[in-house]
Amino acid sequence: MSQSDPLREQIIARFDAMSAQLQQAARYVLEHPEEVALVSMRELARLAAVQPATMTRLAKVLGFQGYNEIRAYYAETVRKRNDGFAAKVRQRDVETTSTPESDIAHHMLHGISAQIAALCEPEPLQCLTAMADRLAAAKKVYVLGLRSSHVVAWHFHYVMSLLGERSVHLDGPAGTGGDALIRAKPDEVMLVVSIKPYAVDTLVLAQLAKDKGLAVLSITDSEVSPLAGISEHTIYCATDSYSFFHTLTPALAVSEVLCTLLAELDRPSALKALQDADDHLAHLNTYSNTLPRRV
Amino acid sequence: MSQSDPLREQIIARFDAMSAQLQQAARYVLEHPEEVALVSMRELARLAAVQPATMTRLAKVLGFQGYNEIRAYYAETVRKRNDGFAAKVRQRDVETTSTPESDIAHHMLHGISAQIAALCEPEPLQCLTAMADRLAAAKKVYVLGLRSSHVVAWHFHYVMSLLGERSVHLDGPAGTGGDALIRAKPDEVMLVVSIKPYAVDTLVLAQLAKDKGLAVLSITDSEVSPLAGISEHTIYCATDSYSFFHTLTPALAVSEVLCTLLAELDRPSALKALQDADDHLAHLNTYSNTLPRRV
DNA sequence: AAATTATTAAAACAAATGGATCATTGTTTT
DNA sequence: AAAACAATGATCCATTTGTTTTAATAATTT
């Protein structure tokens, strides 16, 4: 944790040149960095047995404009520690020839990367495998995701359709998307993808599926998502990004993992299905490695 | 991280019984617990887009005497986490109950996370901003991505259509997808997404666009992709994953970054466009926070 | 020892914070 | 349709906050 904390280094460097009171304040800050972020300046002064004004002076000695800058620094440290890569981030920021644009891009990508890494925790991993098992056991899978979540739903359906014929994408023109549910039976399941703001149609169809006795499995963004209550299994993925929009990238990663696990659960037939698809597409000359020659 | 946090559980338990505003506040607290400890109540309210008083009310609803008790609770959590931090890291590797399934998932997620993190290097960042600038300068953007790349193309188009009307998705039934190019003009550009194996139709349309004088911008997987040669700007993203399938998650991340940069380049009108979209969808009752009551 | 400087404590201040009140709005019930 | 209710937003208040100023004290130099 302590390695490569520039402020800490600076405090140590200037420590000997400080007055007695400043040293006492600095010492407390060094030994309890997180308290700086957690309590008020006066409270901190009380804890360090120092006058409030001393903290302000310490800030100035260290080249800050005011005490709040010290606090902001340590608050940031606490935040960074949350997403693992704390040390790396600060290093990078220095070296990057940062335009405002590339800064935004950098922030976003870093954040998304961390959010996906967070899915490697035991808990989400367990949810993933459990959901994959449930999907594998189902006779048919209805896939539902509207608006922005369409991305994820479509991807899942596309890959599943390469693997076999158990997937039905609930999507269609003129509001016909839900029609496939008409003949849904209880030994089938629905995979719903929805993040805030939740599309009404999604919620309606999910509830309908549940009422029909289907198991609802969902990929959503929060324990308090309306989907959480009606789902047999739920996978939560972060959607915050440093931009106007929510990110669906972690959700797409989840979908990819689910597809892989499903294929993995029946490796032989997955291989067979993919081979068939390959052959089919090869016949149609769907793919190529070179630009087409003009004719 | 999240397991065994009694307050968190309690918030989730009472969530459904809360009013809309309380839910919004509670949701933010759930998703950013450390912020509660790090910023003032008013600041937090601002972040959660809620009135300051709502935070006080949330505290009371949860059985606290006042807001400060919530803050104290989360401050304590941050302190606790600090202690257990080093220890946990060491434990992690040991305790993981690794089934073969969860191992695969773990590998995949870790890999994808790293691939996205790799985009934070100066070179890809520069490509991203350059491409965003070029997109911003274009009169119109034709978006093309078939088969698996459809995911990325669709996402880009969807977000762009929220931002304005400069985007045309080259997709349609019965092979009509390319028709929109009929009236394409040289001051327009084409954004192509394609990874190996490259769909022939994609290559044909990209070449056609280039012949018509459009600038081709591409998101692809390699310097030796057929798209690389005909593109004015190219962004390369990894697609390897520990599975049968290639991953499109990094490509989606790229798309999200591009959209954000584009919005950022003309912040005021982006905000306006998003506001208009919001209003429109609100009128149509597109979104909801709760499950629909059966009628 | 006197003069000067640097350090500290105390007091004063404006800005912000958390909390309470009340009018208004939107919903449900009658 | 009216009445009752809960939810929300706006305003106000007493505290607390970070900072500055002033006065007192200690340390240093001459």
XYZ file of C-alpha atoms (C1' of nucleotides) in Angstrom:
650
model
C 0.000 0.000 0.000
C 2.531 2.542 1.134
C 4.858 2.087 -1.808
C 4.991 4.989 -4.219
C 2.834 7.458 -2.376
C 4.321 10.766 -3.491
C 2.672 12.819 -0.770
C 3.929 10.504 1.904
C 7.444 10.804 0.530
C 7.165 14.538 0.552
C 6.031 14.704 4.142
C 8.960 12.557 5.175
C 11.379 14.649 3.180
C 10.286 17.904 4.764
C 9.705 16.481 8.194
C 13.027 17.553 9.708
C 12.555 21.128 8.621
C 9.200 21.403 10.396
C 8.456 22.970 13.723
C 7.535 20.806 16.688
C 3.778 21.212 16.273
C 3.913 20.683 12.563
C 5.905 17.524 13.120
C 3.300 16.243 15.533
C 0.562 16.880 13.007
C 2.576 15.403 10.148
C 3.383 12.360 12.204
C -0.250 11.657 12.864
C -1.071 12.036 9.197
C 1.689 9.610 8.267
C 0.478 7.041 10.728
C -3.246 7.385 10.105
C -3.635 8.416 6.473
C -7.165 7.055 6.194
C -8.355 9.185 9.110
C -7.534 12.263 7.094
C -10.144 11.217 4.575
C -12.673 10.136 7.161
C -12.892 12.918 9.751
C -13.023 16.686 9.743
C -9.952 18.819 10.128
C -10.840 19.854 13.663
C -11.467 16.272 14.590
C -8.136 15.277 13.126
C -6.421 18.072 15.022
C -8.050 16.792 18.199
C -6.800 13.272 17.485
C -3.309 14.519 16.757
C -3.444 16.713 19.879
C -2.762 19.798 17.864
C -4.447 23.105 17.170
C -6.789 23.148 14.161
C -4.791 25.912 12.582
C -1.731 23.688 12.589
C -3.380 21.416 10.053
C -3.980 24.319 7.740
C -0.369 25.329 8.153
C 0.777 21.807 7.429
C -1.134 21.918 4.181
C 0.543 25.143 3.157
C 3.980 23.888 4.122
C 3.424 20.955 1.812
C 2.621 23.289 -1.019
C -1.136 22.895 -1.027
C -3.569 25.748 -1.275
C -5.513 24.595 1.757
C -6.308 21.670 3.980
C -9.052 20.389 1.725
C -6.499 19.465 -0.880
C -4.780 17.123 1.535
C -8.069 15.585 2.409
C -9.018 15.226 -1.250
C -5.727 13.480 -1.878
C -6.286 10.891 0.796
C -9.919 10.442 -0.173
C -8.749 9.634 -3.656
C -6.324 7.113 -2.244
C -9.119 5.361 -0.405
C -11.220 5.283 -3.534
C -8.417 3.982 -5.703
C -7.614 1.206 -3.316
C -11.062 -0.103 -4.013
C -10.384 -0.958 -7.597
C -7.197 -2.904 -7.381
C -4.786 -1.133 -9.664
C -4.136 1.786 -7.331
C -0.435 2.163 -7.853
C -0.475 1.816 -11.606
C -2.993 4.526 -12.146
C -0.982 7.259 -10.551
C 2.180 6.320 -12.388
C 0.411 6.300 -15.698
C -1.145 9.709 -15.227
C 2.255 11.284 -14.918
C 3.800 9.905 -18.058
C 0.812 10.177 -20.351
C 0.887 13.142 -22.659
C -2.649 13.771 -21.670
C -5.064 15.701 -23.734
C -8.434 16.080 -22.072
C -9.854 13.686 -24.618
C -7.381 10.891 -24.068
C -7.804 11.395 -20.344
C -11.485 10.626 -20.610
C -10.776 7.596 -22.731
C -8.154 6.452 -20.296
C -10.466 6.801 -17.321
C -13.278 4.942 -19.007
C -11.161 2.054 -20.169
C -9.445 1.712 -16.863
C -12.748 1.721 -15.044
C -14.322 -0.873 -17.308
C -11.272 -3.059 -16.990
C -11.522 -2.923 -13.207
C -15.241 -3.654 -13.283
C -14.654 -6.769 -15.308
C -11.812 -7.792 -13.051
C -14.228 -7.464 -10.130
C -16.271 -10.281 -11.645
C -13.372 -12.586 -10.866
C -14.332 -12.593 -7.202
C -15.620 -15.913 -5.875
C -19.166 -14.703 -5.442
C -19.848 -13.550 -8.999
C -17.965 -16.546 -10.348
C -20.265 -18.826 -8.442
C -23.314 -17.011 -9.791
C -21.962 -17.404 -13.295
C -21.470 -21.134 -13.064
C -24.807 -21.630 -11.345
C -26.572 -19.717 -14.069
C -24.745 -21.615 -16.779
C -25.870 -24.884 -15.226
C -29.446 -23.687 -15.102
C -29.317 -22.562 -18.723
C -27.883 -25.879 -19.755
C -30.713 -27.707 -18.061
C -33.440 -25.756 -19.812
C -35.287 -27.054 -22.841
C -35.360 -23.648 -24.429
C -34.024 -20.200 -23.585
C -35.963 -17.034 -24.333
C -33.546 -14.117 -24.502
C -34.810 -10.644 -23.714
C -33.013 -7.308 -23.706
C -34.384 -4.032 -25.016
C -32.834 -0.680 -25.850
C -29.252 -0.530 -24.684
C -29.443 -4.044 -23.286
C -30.248 -5.310 -26.732
C -26.526 -5.496 -27.355
C -26.064 -8.185 -24.759
C -29.230 -10.095 -25.545
C -28.439 -10.201 -29.214
C -24.916 -11.397 -28.635
C -26.060 -14.188 -26.375
C -28.680 -15.270 -28.840
C -26.286 -15.123 -31.768
C -23.724 -17.340 -30.126
C -26.362 -19.716 -28.816
C -27.796 -20.067 -32.274
C -24.372 -21.127 -33.483
C -24.333 -23.762 -30.779
C -27.764 -25.188 -31.440
C -31.399 -24.259 -31.596
C -32.454 -23.776 -28.034
C -32.438 -20.002 -28.080
C -35.289 -17.673 -28.973
C -34.663 -13.967 -29.214
C -37.635 -11.968 -27.964
C -37.370 -9.166 -30.414
C -39.330 -8.135 -33.414
C -40.890 -5.261 -35.292
C -44.096 -3.548 -34.326
C -44.105 -4.814 -30.773
C -44.291 -8.454 -31.718
C -41.216 -9.240 -29.685
C -43.054 -10.973 -26.921
C -45.145 -13.217 -29.141
C -42.771 -16.139 -28.924
C -43.733 -16.444 -25.276
C -47.235 -17.506 -26.213
C -46.299 -21.146 -26.221
C -43.718 -20.962 -23.478
C -43.682 -23.891 -21.093
C -42.429 -24.301 -17.523
C -39.412 -26.393 -18.491
C -38.019 -23.420 -20.356
C -36.245 -20.386 -19.002
C -35.942 -16.711 -19.782
C -32.670 -14.839 -19.752
C -33.344 -11.156 -19.177
C -30.841 -8.352 -19.503
C -31.779 -4.957 -18.159
C -29.993 -2.075 -16.546
C -31.255 1.185 -15.210
C -33.362 2.744 -16.554
C -35.368 -0.451 -16.851
C -37.562 -0.717 -19.924
C -41.181 -1.304 -18.965
C -41.663 -3.860 -21.703
C -38.792 -5.875 -20.351
C -40.288 -5.958 -16.881
C -43.710 -6.863 -18.186
C -42.414 -9.756 -20.251
C -40.191 -11.012 -17.466
C -43.106 -10.998 -15.050
C -45.243 -12.751 -17.620
C -42.624 -15.439 -18.059
C -42.458 -15.970 -14.353
C -46.236 -16.211 -14.151
C -46.121 -18.858 -16.826
C -43.833 -20.891 -14.648
C -40.565 -20.210 -16.446
C -37.456 -19.645 -14.419
C -36.203 -16.119 -14.859
C -32.448 -15.603 -14.994
C -31.213 -12.073 -15.131
C -28.181 -9.975 -15.825
C -28.735 -6.635 -14.192
C -27.027 -3.844 -12.353
C -28.097 -3.962 -8.753
C -29.525 -5.977 -5.917
C -32.416 -3.558 -5.934
C -33.140 -3.961 -9.606
C -36.789 -4.907 -10.139
C -35.540 -8.069 -11.786
C -33.719 -9.267 -8.700
C -36.938 -10.166 -6.935
C -38.337 -12.463 -9.588
C -35.146 -14.145 -10.696
C -33.949 -17.590 -9.806
C -30.389 -16.537 -10.551
C -29.046 -13.037 -10.936
C -25.686 -11.730 -12.049
C -24.855 -8.194 -11.098
C -22.501 -6.162 -13.164
C -21.322 -2.609 -12.830
C -22.513 -0.042 -15.347
C -20.902 3.152 -14.140
C -18.554 4.821 -16.526
C -16.962 8.199 -16.579
C -19.318 9.446 -19.226
C -22.874 10.374 -20.069
C -23.716 6.785 -20.715
C -23.754 3.606 -18.755
C -21.382 0.919 -19.913
C -22.602 -2.433 -21.144
C -19.178 -3.875 -21.597
C -19.095 -5.832 -18.329
C -22.524 -7.238 -19.157
C -21.274 -8.341 -22.536
C -18.320 -10.024 -20.861
C -20.788 -11.883 -18.668
C -22.692 -13.004 -21.720
C -19.514 -14.265 -23.348
C -18.566 -16.190 -20.268
C -22.014 -17.756 -20.054
C -21.835 -18.862 -23.660
C -18.443 -20.383 -23.124
C -19.506 -22.221 -20.005
C -22.534 -23.563 -21.816
C -20.381 -24.811 -24.647
C -17.936 -26.234 -22.172
C -20.668 -28.177 -20.376
C -21.240 -30.208 -23.487
C -17.965 -29.877 -25.269
C -18.455 -32.591 -27.906
C -21.760 -31.374 -29.226
C -20.595 -27.765 -29.061
C -17.644 -28.651 -31.243
C -19.929 -30.481 -33.593
C -22.366 -27.588 -33.820
C -19.604 -25.092 -34.473
C -18.143 -27.346 -37.142
C -21.516 -27.542 -38.844
C -21.885 -23.795 -38.728
C -18.415 -23.395 -40.168
C -19.173 -25.722 -43.033
C -22.419 -24.017 -43.741
C -20.883 -20.576 -43.854
C -17.924 -21.796 -45.872
C -20.351 -23.093 -48.484
C -21.949 -19.714 -48.691
C -18.602 -17.960 -48.931
C -19.537 -15.853 -45.993
C -16.014 -15.108 -44.888
C -12.844 -14.000 -46.586
C -9.356 -12.946 -45.699
C -8.779 -10.503 -48.490
C -10.495 -7.573 -50.020
C -12.774 -8.527 -52.891
C -11.418 -7.890 -56.319
C -13.615 -5.625 -58.346
C -15.329 -7.353 -61.256
C -16.154 -7.272 -0.272
C -19.893 -7.081 -0.137
C -20.658 -10.159 1.886
C -21.794 -9.742 5.481
C -22.548 -6.061 5.556
C -25.639 -5.835 7.746
C -26.496 -2.280 6.778
C -26.286 -3.136 3.115
C -28.627 -6.061 3.648
C -31.011 -3.828 5.504
C -31.099 -1.241 2.765
C -31.846 -3.950 0.234
C -34.538 -5.420 2.441
C -36.340 -2.123 2.898
C -35.716 -0.859 -0.606
C -39.032 -1.846 -2.080
C -40.921 -0.073 0.647
C -39.154 3.220 0.005
C -40.373 6.166 -2.014
C -38.838 6.962 -5.351
C -36.462 9.577 -4.010
C -35.416 7.435 -1.101
C -34.739 4.610 -3.512
C -32.549 6.812 -5.603
C -30.583 7.862 -2.565
C -30.388 4.315 -1.248
C -29.248 3.055 -4.584
C -26.398 5.471 -4.719
C -25.353 4.528 -1.233
C -25.420 0.864 -2.186
C -23.317 1.441 -5.234
C -20.855 3.894 -3.739
C -20.564 3.036 -0.079
C -17.121 4.559 0.264
C -18.345 7.922 -0.965
C -20.613 8.125 2.030
C -17.562 8.149 4.232
C -15.577 10.480 2.025
C -17.863 13.367 1.193
C -20.371 15.546 2.963
C -24.057 14.831 3.010
C -24.848 17.637 0.619
C -22.118 16.522 -1.732
C -23.463 13.007 -1.602
C -26.949 14.255 -2.285
C -25.586 16.107 -5.275
C -23.895 12.957 -6.546
C -27.037 10.934 -6.064
C -29.094 13.688 -7.719
C -31.292 14.024 -4.689
C -32.264 16.719 -2.233
C -30.030 16.935 0.849
C -33.016 16.364 3.081
C -33.588 13.020 1.406
C -30.366 11.718 2.870
C -31.497 12.671 6.328
C -34.775 10.945 5.689
C -32.994 7.861 4.450
C -31.065 7.715 7.692
C -34.251 7.859 9.729
C -35.976 5.256 7.599
C -33.094 2.933 8.289
C -33.554 3.427 11.996
C -30.696 5.815 12.619
C -30.941 8.930 14.699
C -29.405 11.061 11.965
C -27.291 11.075 8.874
C -24.055 11.208 10.777
C -24.639 7.711 12.067
C -24.723 6.369 8.525
C -21.543 8.181 7.729
C -19.905 6.875 10.901
C -20.907 3.369 9.926
C -19.305 3.578 6.504
C -16.232 5.305 7.870
C -15.804 2.362 10.190
C -16.184 0.023 7.241
C -13.402 1.792 5.392
C -11.173 1.556 8.465
C -11.919 -2.132 8.865
C -11.180 -2.888 5.279
C -7.817 -1.261 5.664
C -6.834 -3.684 8.407
C -7.911 -6.808 6.636
C -6.539 -5.686 3.328
C -3.133 -7.313 3.267
C -4.391 -10.494 4.849
C -7.199 -10.990 2.387
C -4.968 -10.688 -0.634
C -2.874 -13.554 0.648
C -5.882 -15.689 1.531
C -7.523 -15.201 -1.830
C -5.492 -17.689 -3.777
C -5.883 -20.368 -1.160
C -9.541 -20.167 -0.366
C -10.892 -20.074 -3.901
C -13.012 -23.131 -4.328
C -12.104 -23.619 -7.913
C -14.297 -25.827 -9.987
C -13.127 -26.321 -13.550
C -16.026 -24.175 -14.643
C -15.250 -21.218 -12.456
C -11.640 -21.519 -13.493
C -12.581 -20.992 -17.102
C -14.754 -18.046 -16.201
C -11.980 -16.618 -14.115
C -9.461 -16.934 -16.906
C -11.721 -15.346 -19.447
C -12.679 -12.402 -17.319
C -9.148 -11.785 -16.238
C -7.975 -11.876 -19.830
C -10.663 -9.525 -21.098
C -9.957 -7.134 -18.283
C -6.287 -7.076 -19.227
C -7.059 -6.574 -22.895
C -9.158 -3.551 -22.127
C -6.503 -2.231 -19.796
C -4.044 -2.552 -22.667
C -6.079 0.022 -24.576
C -4.973 2.557 -21.986
C -1.533 2.712 -23.586
C -0.654 6.003 -25.280
C -0.798 4.619 -28.789
C -4.327 3.190 -28.763
C -5.494 6.236 -26.839
C -4.181 8.439 -29.573
C -5.913 6.345 -32.221
C -9.144 6.658 -30.277
C -9.059 10.410 -30.047
C -7.997 10.758 -33.668
C -10.868 8.609 -34.794
C -13.311 10.479 -32.608
C -12.182 13.741 -34.181
C -12.631 12.331 -37.649
C -16.090 11.023 -36.797
C -17.046 14.382 -35.373
C -16.005 16.109 -38.576
C -18.111 13.886 -40.812
C -21.497 14.921 -42.130
C -22.858 11.450 -41.728
C -21.585 8.133 -40.388
C -22.472 4.805 -41.967
C -22.027 2.061 -39.422
C -21.271 -1.445 -40.606
C -20.734 -4.634 -38.664
C -22.065 -8.060 -39.581
C -22.372 -11.338 -37.720
C -20.586 -11.194 -34.407
C -19.460 -7.622 -35.054
C -23.079 -6.620 -35.279
C -23.004 -6.217 -31.520
C -20.540 -3.377 -31.697
C -22.015 -1.720 -34.752
C -25.480 -1.766 -33.314
C -24.352 -0.305 -30.029
C -22.520 2.519 -31.727
C -25.480 3.308 -33.897
C -27.911 3.163 -30.999
C -25.970 5.622 -28.917
C -25.322 7.891 -31.862
C -28.997 7.963 -32.659
C -29.632 9.173 -29.129
C -27.142 11.955 -29.740
C -28.482 13.103 -33.069
C -29.220 11.967 -36.563
C -25.871 11.597 -38.212
C -25.703 7.824 -37.986
C -26.964 5.269 -40.493
C -26.856 1.601 -39.639
C -26.040 -0.532 -42.660
C -28.266 -3.411 -41.779
C -31.488 -4.703 -43.097
C -33.430 -7.777 -44.054
C -32.935 -9.679 -47.269
C -29.535 -8.244 -48.028
C -30.772 -4.668 -48.246
C -28.256 -3.547 -45.663
C -25.975 -1.823 -48.087
C -28.660 0.169 -49.858
C -28.188 3.246 -47.743
C -24.801 3.670 -49.381
C -26.440 4.453 -52.699
C -26.502 8.145 -51.971
C -23.304 8.288 -49.952
C -21.131 11.324 -50.511
C -17.431 11.970 -49.969
C -17.939 14.207 -46.943
C -19.347 11.250 -45.078
C -17.501 8.397 -43.418
C -17.984 4.713 -42.776
C -17.245 3.069 -39.478
C -16.569 -0.626 -40.037
C -16.276 -3.256 -37.366
C -14.924 -6.621 -38.324
C -12.826 -9.305 -36.727
C -11.547 -12.587 -38.005
C -13.166 -14.339 -39.773
C -14.023 -11.298 -41.845
C -17.452 -11.314 -43.441
C -17.221 -10.904 -47.184
C -20.158 -8.529 -47.284
C -18.418 -6.279 -44.834
C -15.304 -6.113 -46.969
C -17.285 -5.499 -50.128
C -19.230 -2.636 -48.632
C -16.159 -1.112 -47.047
C -14.331 -1.206 -50.375
C -17.356 0.297 -52.080
C -17.451 3.110 -49.581
C -13.820 3.821 -50.149
C -14.341 3.835 -53.913
C -17.088 6.367 -53.449
C -14.641 8.614 -51.704
C -15.779 8.071 -48.140
C -13.178 7.805 -45.430
C -13.156 4.360 -43.906
C -12.582 4.085 -40.179
C -12.284 0.639 -38.738
C -12.286 -1.280 -35.530
C -10.587 -4.572 -36.184
C -8.306 -7.149 -34.690
C -4.985 -6.942 -36.455
C -2.564 -4.888 -38.484
C -2.973 -7.489 -41.203
C -6.733 -7.291 -41.225
C -7.982 -6.611 -44.751
C -9.562 -3.465 -43.380
C -6.270 -2.001 -42.240
C -5.162 -1.226 -45.770
C -8.158 0.828 -46.780
C -8.769 2.670 -43.533
C -7.885 6.231 -42.721
C -7.906 5.364 -39.025
C -7.823 1.953 -37.438
C -8.219 0.820 -33.871
C -6.911 -2.591 -33.030
C -8.397 -4.554 -30.216
C -7.652 -7.982 -28.906
C -10.185 -10.736 -29.488
C -8.477 -13.743 -27.976
C -10.269 -15.421 -25.169
C -9.822 -18.692 -23.407
C -12.768 -20.206 -25.164
C -14.175 -21.385 -28.469
C -15.206 -17.902 -29.347
C -13.482 -14.644 -29.900
C -14.360 -11.894 -27.496
C -16.020 -8.702 -28.648
C -15.940 -7.079 -25.277
C -12.845 -4.943 -25.913
C -14.362 -3.808 -29.196
C -17.526 -2.797 -27.405
C -15.448 -0.867 -24.925
C -13.852 0.953 -27.843
C -17.263 1.804 -29.205
C -18.373 3.163 -25.868
C -15.290 5.311 -25.611
C -15.796 6.663 -29.113
C -19.379 7.589 -28.332
C -18.341 9.351 -25.191
C -15.583 11.287 -26.902
C -17.990 12.328 -29.624
C -20.467 13.543 -27.067
C -17.679 15.255 -25.183
C -16.527 17.102 -28.311
C -19.812 18.931 -28.410
C -20.948 18.693 -24.847
C -23.766 21.257 -24.968
C -25.598 19.763 -27.901
C -25.018 16.242 -26.598
C -26.661 17.214 -23.334
C -29.507 18.776 -25.222
C -29.999 15.727 -27.417
C -29.967 13.381 -24.455
C -32.442 15.595 -22.646
C -34.753 15.499 -25.647
C -34.461 11.727 -25.809
C -35.204 11.508 -22.108
C -38.299 13.642 -22.453
C -39.491 11.670 -25.412
C -39.087 8.335 -23.676
C -40.602 9.654 -20.478
C -43.674 10.681 -22.458
C -43.984 7.191 -23.795
C -43.523 5.639 -20.378
C -40.699 3.577 -21.722
C -38.943 3.079 -18.433
C -39.925 2.047 -14.952
C -38.345 1.228 -11.660
C -40.819 -1.318 -10.454
C -42.449 -4.445 -11.686
C -45.748 -3.825 -13.383
C -48.811 -4.713 -11.401
C -50.968 -7.223 -13.134
C -54.271 -5.835 -14.328
C 20.638 41.345 27.703
C 18.082 43.342 24.085
C 16.214 42.857 19.637
C 14.499 40.214 16.222
C 12.454 36.330 14.412
C 9.879 32.203 14.303
C 6.389 29.480 16.544
C 2.253 28.694 18.887
C -2.355 29.486 21.060
C -6.564 31.826 21.029
C -10.199 34.270 19.014
C -12.948 35.749 15.111
C -14.998 34.998 10.766
C -17.379 33.552 6.615
C -18.815 29.492 4.403
C -20.558 25.002 4.618
C -22.934 21.476 6.942
C -26.756 18.613 9.021
C -31.273 19.081 10.492
C -36.147 20.889 10.985
C -40.157 23.116 9.244
C -43.722 24.071 6.102
C -45.941 24.626 1.734
C -46.731 22.187 -2.448
C -47.349 18.336 -5.186
C -48.918 13.818 -6.409
C -51.520 9.442 -4.889
C -54.662 6.823 -2.840
C -58.980 6.248 -0.414
C -63.447 7.307 0.524
C -65.154 14.458 -6.760
C -63.469 15.317 -2.297
C -60.689 14.257 1.381
C -56.796 12.219 3.489
C -52.386 10.884 3.051
C -47.591 10.471 1.918
C -43.810 12.330 -0.679
C -41.197 15.996 -2.214
C -38.847 20.529 -2.619
C -37.691 24.893 -0.651
C -36.432 27.609 3.057
C -34.556 28.549 7.437
C -31.626 27.750 11.640
C -28.112 26.479 14.781
C -23.552 24.161 14.415
C -19.584 23.053 12.703
C -16.089 23.646 9.432
C -11.651 25.539 7.377
C -9.221 29.696 7.440
C -7.414 34.141 8.836
C -6.072 37.343 12.122
C -4.175 38.746 16.380
C -1.718 38.179 20.579
C 1.393 35.758 23.300
C 5.373 32.868 23.740
C 9.684 30.736 22.684
C 13.942 30.666 20.137
C 17.646 32.875 17.888
C 20.792 36.449 16.851
C 23.334 40.446 17.837
